[in-house]
Coordinates of C-alpha atoms and ligand atoms in Angstrom, one line a residue:
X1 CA 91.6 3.6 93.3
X2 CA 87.8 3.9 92.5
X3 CA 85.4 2.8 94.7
X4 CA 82.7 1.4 93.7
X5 CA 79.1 3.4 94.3
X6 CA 75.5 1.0 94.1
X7 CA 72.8 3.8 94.2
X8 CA 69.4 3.1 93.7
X9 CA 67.5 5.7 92.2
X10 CA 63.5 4.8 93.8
X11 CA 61.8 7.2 91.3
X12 CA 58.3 8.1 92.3
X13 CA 57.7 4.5 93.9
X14 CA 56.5 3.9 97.7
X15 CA 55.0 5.1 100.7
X16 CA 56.6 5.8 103.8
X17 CA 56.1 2.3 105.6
X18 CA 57.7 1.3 102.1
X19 CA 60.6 3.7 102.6
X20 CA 61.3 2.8 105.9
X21 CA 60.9 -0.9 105.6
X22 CA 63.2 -1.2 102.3
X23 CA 66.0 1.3 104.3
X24 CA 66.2 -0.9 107.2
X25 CA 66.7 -4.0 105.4
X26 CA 69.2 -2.5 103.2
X27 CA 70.8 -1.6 106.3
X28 CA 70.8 -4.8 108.2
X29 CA 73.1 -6.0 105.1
X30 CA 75.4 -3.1 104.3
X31 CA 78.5 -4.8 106.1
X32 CA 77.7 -8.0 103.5
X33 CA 80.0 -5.7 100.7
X34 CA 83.1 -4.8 101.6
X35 CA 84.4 -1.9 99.3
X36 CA 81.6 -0.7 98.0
X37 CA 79.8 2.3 99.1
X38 CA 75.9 1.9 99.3
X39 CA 73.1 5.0 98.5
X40 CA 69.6 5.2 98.4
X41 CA 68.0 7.9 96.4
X42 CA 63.9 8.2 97.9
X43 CA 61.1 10.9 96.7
X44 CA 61.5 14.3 98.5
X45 CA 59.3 13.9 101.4
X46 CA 60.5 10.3 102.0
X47 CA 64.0 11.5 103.1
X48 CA 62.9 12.8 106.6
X49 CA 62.2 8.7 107.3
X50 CA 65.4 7.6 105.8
X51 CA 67.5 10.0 107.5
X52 CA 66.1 8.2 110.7
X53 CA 66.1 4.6 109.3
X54 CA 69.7 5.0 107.9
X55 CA 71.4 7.1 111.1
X56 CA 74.4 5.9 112.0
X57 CA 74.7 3.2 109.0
X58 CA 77.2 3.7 106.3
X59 CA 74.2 4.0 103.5
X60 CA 74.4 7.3 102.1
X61 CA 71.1 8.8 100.6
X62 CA 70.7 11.6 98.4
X63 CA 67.7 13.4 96.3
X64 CA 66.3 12.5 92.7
X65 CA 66.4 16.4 91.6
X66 CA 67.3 19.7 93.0
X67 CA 66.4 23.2 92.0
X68 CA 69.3 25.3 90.6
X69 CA 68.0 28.3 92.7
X70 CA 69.1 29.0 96.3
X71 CA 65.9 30.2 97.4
X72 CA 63.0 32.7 96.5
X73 CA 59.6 32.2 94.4
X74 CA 59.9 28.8 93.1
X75 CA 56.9 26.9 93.7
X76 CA 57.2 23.5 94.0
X77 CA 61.1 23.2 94.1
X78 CA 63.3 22.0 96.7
X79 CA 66.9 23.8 97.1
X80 CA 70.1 22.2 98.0
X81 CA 70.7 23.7 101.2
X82 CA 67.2 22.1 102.4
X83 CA 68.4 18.5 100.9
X84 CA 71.9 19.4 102.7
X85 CA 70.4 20.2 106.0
X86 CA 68.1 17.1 105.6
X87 CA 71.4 14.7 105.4
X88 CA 71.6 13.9 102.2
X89 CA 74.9 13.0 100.5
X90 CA 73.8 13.0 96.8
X91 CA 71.6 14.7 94.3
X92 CA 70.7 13.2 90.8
X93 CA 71.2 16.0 88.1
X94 CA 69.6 15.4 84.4
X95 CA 67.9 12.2 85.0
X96 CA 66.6 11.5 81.9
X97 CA 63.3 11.3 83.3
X98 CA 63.7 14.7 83.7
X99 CA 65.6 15.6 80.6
X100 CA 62.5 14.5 78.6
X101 CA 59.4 14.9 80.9
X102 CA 59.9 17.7 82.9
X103 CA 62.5 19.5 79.8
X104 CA 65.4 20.0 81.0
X105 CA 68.0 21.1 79.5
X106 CA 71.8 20.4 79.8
X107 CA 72.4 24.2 80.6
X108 CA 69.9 23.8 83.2
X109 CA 71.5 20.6 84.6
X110 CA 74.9 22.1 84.8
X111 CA 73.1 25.1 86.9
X112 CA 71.5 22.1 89.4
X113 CA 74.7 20.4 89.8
X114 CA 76.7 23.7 90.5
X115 CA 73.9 24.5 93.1
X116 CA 74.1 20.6 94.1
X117 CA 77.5 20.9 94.7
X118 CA 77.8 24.8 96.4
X119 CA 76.0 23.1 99.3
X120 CA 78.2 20.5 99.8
X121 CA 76.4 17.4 98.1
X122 CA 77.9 15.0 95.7
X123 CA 75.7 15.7 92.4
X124 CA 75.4 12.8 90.1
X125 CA 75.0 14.1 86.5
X126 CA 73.1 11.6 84.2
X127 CA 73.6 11.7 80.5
X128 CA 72.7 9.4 77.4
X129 CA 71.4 8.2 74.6
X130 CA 68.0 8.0 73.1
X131 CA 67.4 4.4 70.9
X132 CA 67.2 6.5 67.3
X133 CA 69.9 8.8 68.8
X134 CA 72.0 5.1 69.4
X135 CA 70.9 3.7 65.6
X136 CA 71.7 7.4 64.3
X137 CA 75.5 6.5 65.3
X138 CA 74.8 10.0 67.4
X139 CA 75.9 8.0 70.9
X140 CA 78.8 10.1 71.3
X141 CA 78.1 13.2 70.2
X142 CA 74.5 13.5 71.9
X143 CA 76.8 12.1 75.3
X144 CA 79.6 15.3 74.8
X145 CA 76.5 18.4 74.0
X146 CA 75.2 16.6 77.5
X147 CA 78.8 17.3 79.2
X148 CA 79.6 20.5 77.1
X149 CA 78.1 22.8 79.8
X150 CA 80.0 21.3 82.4
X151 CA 83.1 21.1 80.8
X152 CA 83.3 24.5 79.7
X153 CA 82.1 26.2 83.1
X154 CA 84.4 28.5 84.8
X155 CA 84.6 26.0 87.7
X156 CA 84.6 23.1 85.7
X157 CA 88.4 21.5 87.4
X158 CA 87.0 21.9 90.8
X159 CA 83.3 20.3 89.7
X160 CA 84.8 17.0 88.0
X161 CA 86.8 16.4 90.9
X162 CA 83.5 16.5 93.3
X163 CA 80.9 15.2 90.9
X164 CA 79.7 11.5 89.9
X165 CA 78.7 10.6 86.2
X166 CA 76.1 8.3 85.3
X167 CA 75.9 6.6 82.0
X168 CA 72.3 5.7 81.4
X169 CA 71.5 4.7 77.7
X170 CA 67.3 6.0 77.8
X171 CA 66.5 2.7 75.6
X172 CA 67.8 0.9 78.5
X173 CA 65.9 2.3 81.7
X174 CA 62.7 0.4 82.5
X175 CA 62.9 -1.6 79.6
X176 CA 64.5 -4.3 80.7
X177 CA 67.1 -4.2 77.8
X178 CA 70.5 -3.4 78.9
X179 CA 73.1 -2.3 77.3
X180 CA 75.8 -5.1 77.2
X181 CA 79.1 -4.7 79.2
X182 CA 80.7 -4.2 75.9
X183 CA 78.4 -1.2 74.4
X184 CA 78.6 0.1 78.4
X185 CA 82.0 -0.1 78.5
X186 CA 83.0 2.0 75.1
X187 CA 80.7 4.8 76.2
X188 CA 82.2 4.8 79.5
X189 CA 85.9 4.9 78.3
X190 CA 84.4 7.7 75.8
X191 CA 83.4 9.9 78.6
X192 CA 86.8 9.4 80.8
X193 CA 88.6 10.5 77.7
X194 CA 86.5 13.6 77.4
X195 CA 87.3 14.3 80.7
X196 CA 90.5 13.5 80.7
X197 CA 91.2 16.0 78.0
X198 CA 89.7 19.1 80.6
X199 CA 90.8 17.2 83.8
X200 CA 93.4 14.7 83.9
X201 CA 93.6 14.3 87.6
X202 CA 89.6 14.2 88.4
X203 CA 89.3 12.1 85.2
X204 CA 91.3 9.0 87.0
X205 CA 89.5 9.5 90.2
X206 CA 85.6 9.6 89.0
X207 CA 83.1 7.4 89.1
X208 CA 81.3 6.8 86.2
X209 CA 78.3 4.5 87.0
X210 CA 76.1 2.2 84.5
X211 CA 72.3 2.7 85.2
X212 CA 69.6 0.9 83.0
X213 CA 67.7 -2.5 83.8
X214 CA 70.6 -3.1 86.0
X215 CA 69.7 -6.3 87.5
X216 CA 71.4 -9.2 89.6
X217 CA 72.1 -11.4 86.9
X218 CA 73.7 -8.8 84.7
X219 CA 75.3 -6.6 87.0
X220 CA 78.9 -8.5 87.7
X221 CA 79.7 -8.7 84.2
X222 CA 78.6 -5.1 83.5
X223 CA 80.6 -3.8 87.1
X224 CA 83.7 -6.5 85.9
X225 CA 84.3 -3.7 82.9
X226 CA 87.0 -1.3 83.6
X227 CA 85.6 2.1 83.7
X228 CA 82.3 1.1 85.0
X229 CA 82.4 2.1 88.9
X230 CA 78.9 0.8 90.0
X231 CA 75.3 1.4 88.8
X232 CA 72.3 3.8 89.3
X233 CA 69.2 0.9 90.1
X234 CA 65.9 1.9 88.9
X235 CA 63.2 -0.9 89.7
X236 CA 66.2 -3.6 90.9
X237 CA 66.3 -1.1 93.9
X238 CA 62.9 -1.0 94.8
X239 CA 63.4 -4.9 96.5
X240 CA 66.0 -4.9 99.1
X241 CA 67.1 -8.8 97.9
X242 CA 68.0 -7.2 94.2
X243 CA 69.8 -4.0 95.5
X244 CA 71.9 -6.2 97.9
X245 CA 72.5 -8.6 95.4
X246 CA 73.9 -6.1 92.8
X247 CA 76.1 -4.5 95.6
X248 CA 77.5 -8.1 96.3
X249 CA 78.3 -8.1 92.4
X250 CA 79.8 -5.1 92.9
X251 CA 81.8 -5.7 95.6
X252 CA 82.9 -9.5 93.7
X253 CA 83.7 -7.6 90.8
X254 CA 85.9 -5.3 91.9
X255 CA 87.7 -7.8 94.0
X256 CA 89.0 -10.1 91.4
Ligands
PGA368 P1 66.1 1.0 85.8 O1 66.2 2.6 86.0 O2 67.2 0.3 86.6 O3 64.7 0.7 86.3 O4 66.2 0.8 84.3 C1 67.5 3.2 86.1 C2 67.4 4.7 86.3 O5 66.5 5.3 85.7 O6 68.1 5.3 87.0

C-alpha cells in the first residue's frame, strides 16, 4: 500500500513573511486529508522559518537541491548533513530546472541522491522528457539514460527502496499544459517496470509522483491513475487554497 505524497516544490519564489505565512496555513489544514502525506519544499535559507512554522505538524519539508559532497571547498553549496540537521525530510535530485540550467548531469544526480540519502533524507529523483525529446518518440529511452546511474550503482536495492521518483515531462512544468492522465500514466507504469526488473520488492512500494502544471482541476483525474502516487506542485503550491485542494484530490482519489 502506497501512500500518497503532495509536495510542493516553491522554486525560487517568496520571502520569508511569504514562507511563513503559506506554512502556517498549510498547516491549519493538514488534518483536512486523511492518507495523504503533505511536504513543502522552500529556498535554502527559508527552511530555518519552516522548521519553526511546521514544528510539531505532520507537514514534512525538504530542500530543492543538495550538493553531492559531504563537506570541503564548495562555494555556494549546501550538504545534506546541514539540510539533515536543519529538519528536513526530503531533497529534490535532478530537477529539471537544474538538469538544464545549472547542467547537471544524471551521473551527478545519482551522486546527490546517494549523499541525499547517506544522511538520512528521502531524495526525490526527477526525471523526464523534453517536448522534441516527447515528438522524437525518445520518452522512454531519454526516462531509462535518466535512471541508468541509479540502477546500476553498487547500492542501487537499498536506494530504490528509500528513494521517491518524480515523473515530470519538462513541456509540462510552468507551462500550464499537462500531460494527460493517460500519457502520465504510461510513463509511470514504464518506470515501475524498469524498476521492477532491478528491484522487485522496492518497485511495488515506491512512489512515483506526477509534477507539471499540476492544478486543482486536473489533479484527481491524474492522482485516480494507478501508478501515480501524488504530485510535485510547482506554482499550484505557491497559494495555500491550490496545494490544499490538490491534497484533498489526492486524498479523494485514493479513497475510491
Ligand atoms: P509546475 O512545476 O507545477 O509549476 O509546472 C512543477 C515542478 O517544476 O516541480
Amino acid at each position: 500500500m502506497r501512500t500518497p505524497l503532495v509536495l510542493g516544490n516553491w522554486k525560487m519564489h517568496g520571502s520569508q513573511a511569504f514562507a511563513r505565512g503559506l506554512a502556517e496555513s498549510v498547516r491549519a489544514r493538514s488534518g483536512e486529508f486523511p492518507g495523504v502525506r503533505l511536504g513543502v519544499c522552500p529556498p535554502y535559507v527559508m527552511l530555518p522559518i519552516i522548521a519553526k512554522a511546521l514544528d510539531g505538524s505532520s507537514v514534512a519539508y525538504g530542500a530543492q537541491n543538495v550538493s553531492e559532497f559531504a563537506e570541503g571547498a564548495y562555494t555556494g553549496e549546501i550538504s545534506a548533513g546541514m539540510l539533515k540537521e536543519l529538519g528536513c525530510s526530503y531533497a529534490l535530485v535532478g530537477h529539471s530546472e537544474r538538469r538544464q540550467l545549472f547542467a547537471e548531469t544524471s551521473d551527478q544526480v545519482v551522486q546527490k541522491l546517494v549523499a541525499a540519502y547517506g544522511a538520512g533524507l528521502i531524495p526525490v529523483l526527477c526525471v523526464g522528457e523534453t517536448l522534441a525529446e516527447r515528438q522524437a518518440e525518445a520518452t522512454g529511452r531519454v526516462i531509462e539514460a535518466q535512471l541508468q546511474p541509479l540502477l546500476s550503482h553498487p547500492e542501487a536495492d537499498r536506494l530504490l527502496a528509500a528513494l521517491i521518483i518524480a515523473y515530470e515531462p519538462v513541456w509540462a512544468i510552468g507551462t500550464g499544459q499537462t500531460a494527460s492522465p493517460e500519457q502520465a500514466q504510461e510513463v509511470h507504469g514504464d518506470i515501475r517496470r524498469l524498476i521492477r526488473a532491478r528491484a522487485p520488492v522496492a518497485a511495488d512500494e515506491l512512489l512515483i509522483l506526477y509534477g507539471g502544471s499540476v492544478k486543482p482541476g486536473n489533479a484527481v483525474e491524474l492522482f485516480a491513475m494507478p501508478d501515480i502516487d501524488g504530485g510535485l506542485i510547482g506554482g499550484a503550491a505557491l497559494k495555500a487554497e491550490d496545494f490544499c485542494a490538490i491534497a484533498a484530490a489526492a486524498a479523494a482519489s485514493k479513497r475510491s
